[in-house]
CSV table of C-alpha atoms in Angstrom, one decimal:
chain,number,residue,atom,x,y,z
F,1,MET,CA,9.6,77.8,-1.7
F,2,SER,CA,13.3,77.2,-2.1
F,3,ALA,CA,14.6,76.8,-5.7
F,4,PRO,CA,15.4,73.4,-7.2
F,5,CYS,CA,18.0,72.5,-9.8
F,6,PHE,CA,17.4,70.2,-12.7
F,7,SER,CA,19.6,67.7,-14.5
F,8,PHE,CA,19.4,65.0,-17.2
F,9,VAL,CA,21.1,61.8,-16.1
F,10,PRO,CA,22.2,59.2,-18.7
F,11,VAL,CA,20.9,55.8,-17.3
F,12,MET,CA,20.4,52.5,-19.1
F,13,ASP,CA,20.3,54.1,-22.6
F,14,HIS,CA,17.8,56.7,-21.3
F,15,GLU,CA,18.0,60.3,-20.3
F,16,VAL,CA,16.3,60.7,-16.9
F,17,HIS,CA,15.2,64.1,-15.8
F,18,VAL,CA,15.7,64.8,-12.1
F,19,THR,CA,14.5,67.7,-9.9
F,20,GLU,CA,17.0,68.1,-7.1
F,21,TRP,CA,16.4,70.0,-3.9
F,22,GLY,CA,18.7,70.7,-0.9
F,23,THR,CA,22.4,70.4,-0.1
F,24,PRO,CA,24.5,67.5,-1.3
F,25,GLY,CA,25.9,65.8,1.8
F,26,ASN,CA,22.6,66.0,3.7
F,27,THR,CA,20.7,62.7,4.2
F,28,PRO,CA,19.6,61.5,0.8
F,29,LEU,CA,15.9,61.2,0.2
F,30,VAL,CA,14.3,59.9,-3.0
F,31,MET,CA,10.7,60.8,-3.9
F,32,TRP,CA,9.2,58.8,-6.7
F,33,HIS,CA,5.9,59.7,-8.3
F,34,GLY,CA,2.8,57.8,-9.6
F,35,LEU,CA,2.0,56.2,-12.9
F,36,ALA,CA,1.2,59.1,-15.2
F,37,ARG,CA,2.7,61.9,-13.0
F,38,THR,CA,6.2,63.5,-12.7
F,39,GLY,CA,8.7,64.3,-10.0
F,40,ARG,CA,7.3,67.8,-9.9
F,41,ASP,CA,4.3,66.5,-7.9
F,42,PHE,CA,6.5,66.7,-4.8
F,43,ASP,CA,7.5,70.4,-5.1
F,44,GLU,CA,5.9,71.5,-1.9
F,45,LEU,CA,7.1,68.6,0.1
F,46,ALA,CA,10.6,68.5,-1.3
F,47,SER,CA,11.1,72.2,-0.9
F,48,ALA,CA,10.1,72.0,2.7
F,49,LEU,CA,12.3,69.0,3.5
F,50,SER,CA,15.3,70.4,1.6
F,51,ASP,CA,16.4,72.1,4.8
F,52,GLN,CA,17.3,68.7,6.2
F,53,TYR,CA,17.6,66.3,3.2
F,54,HIS,CA,19.2,66.2,-0.2
F,55,VAL,CA,16.1,65.3,-2.2
F,56,ILE,CA,15.9,64.0,-5.7
F,57,CYS,CA,12.6,63.6,-7.6
F,58,PRO,CA,13.1,61.8,-10.9
F,59,ASP,CA,10.7,61.6,-13.8
F,60,THR,CA,10.2,58.0,-14.7
F,61,ILE,CA,11.0,57.2,-18.3
F,62,GLY,CA,8.0,57.9,-20.5
F,63,ARG,CA,6.9,60.8,-18.2
F,64,GLY,CA,7.7,64.5,-17.8
F,65,LEU,CA,11.0,65.4,-19.4
F,66,SER,CA,12.6,62.0,-19.3
F,67,SER,CA,13.1,60.0,-22.5
F,68,TRP,CA,10.5,57.7,-23.9
F,69,SER,CA,11.1,54.0,-24.5
F,70,HIS,CA,11.6,52.4,-27.9
F,71,ASP,CA,10.7,49.0,-26.3
F,72,PRO,CA,7.7,49.7,-24.1
F,73,GLU,CA,6.8,46.1,-23.3
F,74,ALA,CA,10.3,45.5,-21.8
F,75,GLU,CA,11.1,48.8,-20.3
F,76,TYR,CA,7.8,50.1,-18.9
F,77,SER,CA,7.9,47.7,-16.1
F,78,ILE,CA,8.5,47.7,-12.3
F,79,ASP,CA,11.7,45.6,-12.7
F,80,TYR,CA,13.2,48.0,-15.3
F,81,TYR,CA,12.3,51.1,-13.3
F,82,ALA,CA,14.0,49.6,-10.3
F,83,GLY,CA,17.1,49.1,-12.3
F,84,ILE,CA,17.0,52.8,-13.4
F,85,ALA,CA,16.5,53.8,-9.7
F,86,ALA,CA,19.6,51.8,-8.6
F,87,ASP,CA,21.7,53.4,-11.3
F,88,LEU,CA,20.5,56.8,-10.3
F,89,LEU,CA,21.7,56.1,-6.7
F,90,ASP,CA,25.1,55.3,-8.1
F,91,HIS,CA,25.1,58.4,-10.2
F,92,PHE,CA,24.5,60.6,-7.2
F,93,GLY,CA,26.9,58.7,-5.0
F,94,PHE,CA,24.2,57.6,-2.6
F,95,ASP,CA,25.1,54.5,-0.6
F,96,LYS,CA,21.8,54.6,1.3
F,97,VAL,CA,18.7,56.6,0.9
F,98,ALA,CA,15.3,57.2,2.5
F,99,TRP,CA,12.6,56.4,0.0
F,100,LEU,CA,9.1,57.9,-0.4
F,101,GLY,CA,7.0,56.5,-3.2
F,102,THR,CA,3.5,57.4,-4.3
F,103,SER,CA,1.7,54.6,-6.1
F,104,LEU,CA,4.1,53.4,-8.8
F,105,GLY,CA,6.9,55.0,-6.8
F,106,GLY,CA,5.9,52.9,-3.8
F,107,MET,CA,5.9,49.7,-6.0
F,108,ILE,CA,9.5,50.6,-7.2
F,109,GLY,CA,10.5,51.1,-3.6
F,110,MET,CA,9.1,47.7,-2.6
F,111,ARG,CA,10.9,46.1,-5.4
F,112,LEU,CA,14.2,47.6,-4.3
F,113,ALA,CA,13.6,46.7,-0.7
F,114,SER,CA,12.8,43.1,-1.5
F,115,GLY,CA,15.9,42.4,-3.7
F,116,PRO,CA,19.6,42.8,-3.9
F,117,HIS,CA,19.5,46.5,-3.4
F,118,ALA,CA,17.6,46.3,-0.1
F,119,ASP,CA,20.5,47.5,2.0
F,120,ARG,CA,20.5,50.8,0.0
F,121,LEU,CA,17.2,51.9,1.6
F,122,SER,CA,17.2,53.2,5.1
F,123,CYS,CA,13.4,53.4,5.2
F,124,LEU,CA,10.4,53.0,3.0
F,125,LEU,CA,7.4,55.4,3.1
F,126,ILE,CA,4.7,54.0,0.8
F,127,ASN,CA,2.0,56.3,-0.3
F,128,ASP,CA,-1.3,54.5,-1.1
F,129,ILE,CA,-0.2,51.3,-2.9
F,130,GLY,CA,0.3,47.7,-1.9
F,131,PRO,CA,1.7,44.4,-3.3
F,132,ASP,CA,-1.6,43.8,-5.1
F,133,VAL,CA,-3.5,46.1,-7.4
F,134,PRO,CA,-7.2,45.4,-7.8
F,135,VAL,CA,-8.5,44.8,-11.3
F,136,ALA,CA,-11.2,47.5,-11.0
F,137,ALA,CA,-8.6,50.1,-10.0
F,138,ILE,CA,-6.5,49.2,-13.0
F,139,GLN,CA,-9.5,49.5,-15.3
F,140,ARG,CA,-10.2,53.0,-13.9
F,141,ILE,CA,-6.7,54.1,-14.4
F,142,VAL,CA,-6.5,52.8,-18.0
F,143,SER,CA,-9.7,54.6,-18.8
F,144,TYR,CA,-8.1,58.1,-18.4
F,145,VAL,CA,-4.4,57.3,-18.9
F,146,GLY,CA,-4.5,55.3,-22.1
F,147,GLU,CA,-5.8,58.2,-24.2
F,148,PRO,CA,-4.4,61.5,-23.0
F,149,PRO,CA,-6.8,64.4,-23.4
F,150,VAL,CA,-6.2,67.4,-25.5
F,151,PHE,CA,-6.7,71.0,-24.3
F,152,ALA,CA,-6.9,74.3,-26.0
F,153,THR,CA,-5.6,76.2,-22.9
F,154,LEU,CA,-3.8,75.7,-19.7
F,155,THR,CA,-6.9,76.7,-17.9
F,156,GLU,CA,-8.8,73.8,-19.5
F,157,ALA,CA,-5.9,71.4,-18.5
F,158,GLU,CA,-6.0,72.6,-14.9
F,159,ALA,CA,-9.8,72.1,-14.7
F,160,TRP,CA,-9.4,68.6,-16.0
F,161,LEU,CA,-6.6,67.7,-13.6
F,162,ARG,CA,-8.7,69.1,-10.6
F,163,ALA,CA,-11.6,66.9,-11.6
F,164,VAL,CA,-9.7,63.6,-12.4
F,165,TYR,CA,-7.3,63.9,-9.5
F,166,ARG,CA,-9.9,65.1,-7.0
F,167,PRO,CA,-9.2,61.9,-4.9
F,168,PHE,CA,-5.8,63.5,-4.1
F,169,GLY,CA,-7.6,65.2,-1.3
F,170,PRO,CA,-7.5,68.8,-0.2
F,171,ALA,CA,-4.8,70.9,-1.8
F,172,GLY,CA,-4.4,74.6,-2.3
F,173,ASP,CA,-4.8,76.5,-5.6
F,174,ALA,CA,-1.1,77.0,-5.9
F,175,PHE,CA,-0.7,73.2,-5.9
F,176,TRP,CA,-3.2,72.8,-8.8
F,177,ARG,CA,-1.7,75.7,-10.8
F,178,ARG,CA,1.8,74.2,-10.5
F,179,MET,CA,0.5,70.7,-11.2
F,180,ALA,CA,-1.1,72.0,-14.5
F,181,ARG,CA,2.1,73.8,-15.6
F,182,THR,CA,4.3,70.8,-15.0
F,183,SER,CA,1.9,68.2,-16.4
F,184,VAL,CA,1.4,69.4,-20.0
F,185,ARG,CA,3.3,69.6,-23.3
F,186,ARG,CA,2.5,71.1,-26.7
F,187,ASN,CA,1.2,69.0,-29.6
F,188,PRO,CA,2.5,69.9,-33.1
F,189,ASP,CA,-0.7,71.9,-33.7
F,190,GLY,CA,-0.2,74.0,-30.6
F,191,SER,CA,-2.8,72.3,-28.4
F,192,LEU,CA,-1.8,70.9,-25.0
F,193,THR,CA,-1.8,67.3,-23.8
F,194,LEU,CA,-0.4,65.5,-20.8
F,195,HIS,CA,3.3,65.0,-20.5
F,196,TYR,CA,3.6,61.2,-20.8
F,197,ASP,CA,3.8,58.4,-23.3
F,198,PRO,CA,0.4,56.7,-23.7
F,199,LYS,CA,2.2,53.4,-23.9
F,200,ILE,CA,3.0,53.4,-20.2
F,201,THR,CA,-0.2,51.4,-19.6
F,202,ILE,CA,1.5,48.4,-21.4
F,203,GLN,CA,2.8,47.3,-18.0
F,204,PHE,CA,-0.8,46.2,-17.1
F,205,VAL,CA,-0.6,43.6,-19.8
F,206,ALA,CA,3.0,42.9,-20.6
F,207,SER,CA,4.2,42.6,-17.0
F,208,ARG,CA,0.9,42.0,-15.2
F,209,GLU,CA,2.6,39.5,-12.8
F,210,GLU,CA,4.6,42.4,-11.3
F,211,LEU,CA,1.4,43.9,-9.9
F,212,THR,CA,0.9,41.0,-7.5
F,213,SER,CA,4.1,40.6,-5.4
F,214,TRP,CA,3.2,39.3,-1.9
F,215,ASP,CA,6.1,36.9,-2.0
F,216,ARG,CA,8.6,39.7,-2.5
F,217,TYR,CA,6.8,41.9,0.1
F,218,ALA,CA,7.2,39.2,2.7
F,219,ARG,CA,11.0,39.5,2.3
F,220,ILE,CA,11.1,43.2,3.1
F,221,SER,CA,12.8,44.1,6.5
F,222,THR,CA,13.3,47.8,5.8
F,223,PRO,CA,11.6,50.1,8.3
F,224,CYS,CA,8.3,50.9,6.6
F,225,HIS,CA,5.2,53.1,7.0
F,226,VAL,CA,2.1,53.2,4.8
F,227,LEU,CA,0.0,56.3,4.0
F,228,ARG,CA,-3.5,55.6,2.7
F,229,GLY,CA,-6.5,57.5,1.5
F,230,ARG,CA,-9.5,56.0,3.2
F,231,GLN,CA,-11.5,56.0,0.0
F,232,SER,CA,-8.6,54.6,-2.1
F,233,ASP,CA,-9.5,51.9,-4.6
F,234,LEU,CA,-5.8,50.9,-5.2
F,235,LEU,CA,-5.0,50.3,-1.5
F,236,THR,CA,-8.1,48.7,-0.1
F,237,ALA,CA,-8.7,48.1,3.6
F,238,GLU,CA,-8.3,44.3,3.0
F,239,ILE,CA,-4.9,44.7,1.2
F,240,LEU,CA,-3.7,47.1,4.0
F,241,GLN,CA,-4.7,44.6,6.7
F,242,MET,CA,-2.7,41.9,4.9
F,243,MET,CA,0.3,44.2,4.6
F,244,GLN,CA,0.3,44.8,8.4
F,245,SER,CA,0.5,41.1,9.2
F,246,ARG,CA,3.6,40.2,7.2
F,247,GLY,CA,6.9,41.4,5.8
F,248,PRO,CA,7.8,44.8,7.4
F,249,LYS,CA,4.5,45.0,9.3
F,250,PRO,CA,4.3,48.7,8.6
F,251,GLY,CA,2.7,51.5,10.7
F,252,VAL,CA,-0.2,53.2,9.0
F,253,THR,CA,-1.5,56.8,8.7
F,254,GLU,CA,-4.8,57.3,6.9
F,255,PHE,CA,-6.1,60.5,5.2
F,256,ASP,CA,-9.7,61.5,4.4
F,257,CYS,CA,-9.2,61.2,0.6
F,258,GLY,CA,-8.9,58.7,-2.2
F,259,HIS,CA,-5.9,57.7,-4.3
F,260,ALA,CA,-3.5,59.2,-3.4
F,261,PRO,CA,-2.8,61.8,-0.6
F,262,SER,CA,-1.0,64.8,-2.3
F,263,LEU,CA,1.3,65.4,0.8
F,264,SER,CA,1.3,69.0,-0.2
F,265,ARG,CA,-0.3,70.7,2.8
F,266,ASP,CA,1.6,72.1,5.8
F,267,GLU,CA,0.1,69.4,8.1
F,268,ASP,CA,1.1,66.7,5.6
F,269,ILE,CA,4.6,68.0,5.4
F,270,ARG,CA,5.0,68.0,9.2
F,271,LEU,CA,3.7,64.4,9.3
F,272,VAL,CA,6.1,63.2,6.6
F,273,ARG,CA,9.0,64.9,8.4
F,274,ASP,CA,8.2,63.2,11.7
F,275,LEU,CA,7.7,59.8,10.0
F,276,LEU,CA,11.0,60.0,8.2
F,277,ALA,CA,12.9,60.9,11.3
F,278,GLU,CA,11.3,58.0,13.2
F,279,LEU,CA,11.9,55.5,10.4
F,280,VAL,CA,15.5,56.5,9.8
F,281,ARG,CA,16.2,56.1,13.5
F,282,ALA,CA,14.7,52.6,13.4
F,283,ASP,CA,17.1,51.5,10.6
């Protein structure tokens, strides 16, 4: 695995931690993670694609090493995250980027592609999310995200992550070990917990309207492809069918897993490389 570099970028009164891969000047590629995850989720994929792309993997505010919000109701929202994303593109001097977003990251990508920053995305690769999030899926997420668990050891944390994120699908032991190391922080008493602000779930209440955005989705013209876990409860077959009939009318690739494909295996990486090449050509 090639080595990344790390930076803290001042954006909108926050300090955003970014994992950066590849050579500046190559085609820019943004990879944005899911709700309670971090940019390190993409280590395997970003490392492999760094031979061709300049990849940045931010930690959303309230996650990983990025700063937490003092105004969660206003700032833990898709609209605010999209503003941070646009400012990050300015910081890195990216006029136009390819975008790969898992879950929350896909929602941020759709927000950018449906608004005034649409011309800054050359393509949009959405990993297991749509313009509508089922209530049952929200309830499941809140059940484990709202009260972060506490662990005595990293081994316990890894076992918990393997169980809760089993829907990610097949992934190697190295993926889970790395996921555990980059997902935890120490509590004052020395125990471990997950590396995010428990208040991130406020978006399901304070900005619930952002989770249903068919009107915005219909305006997207960016070349688009959707990745879906066949057992996903966030991107159901019905929502996917509606996505294919309007807006960007994306192509679809399905995986034998739930929410969301980890994109960490060699075959996943080859697929993403081919899809990005095809989508960038279509722009």
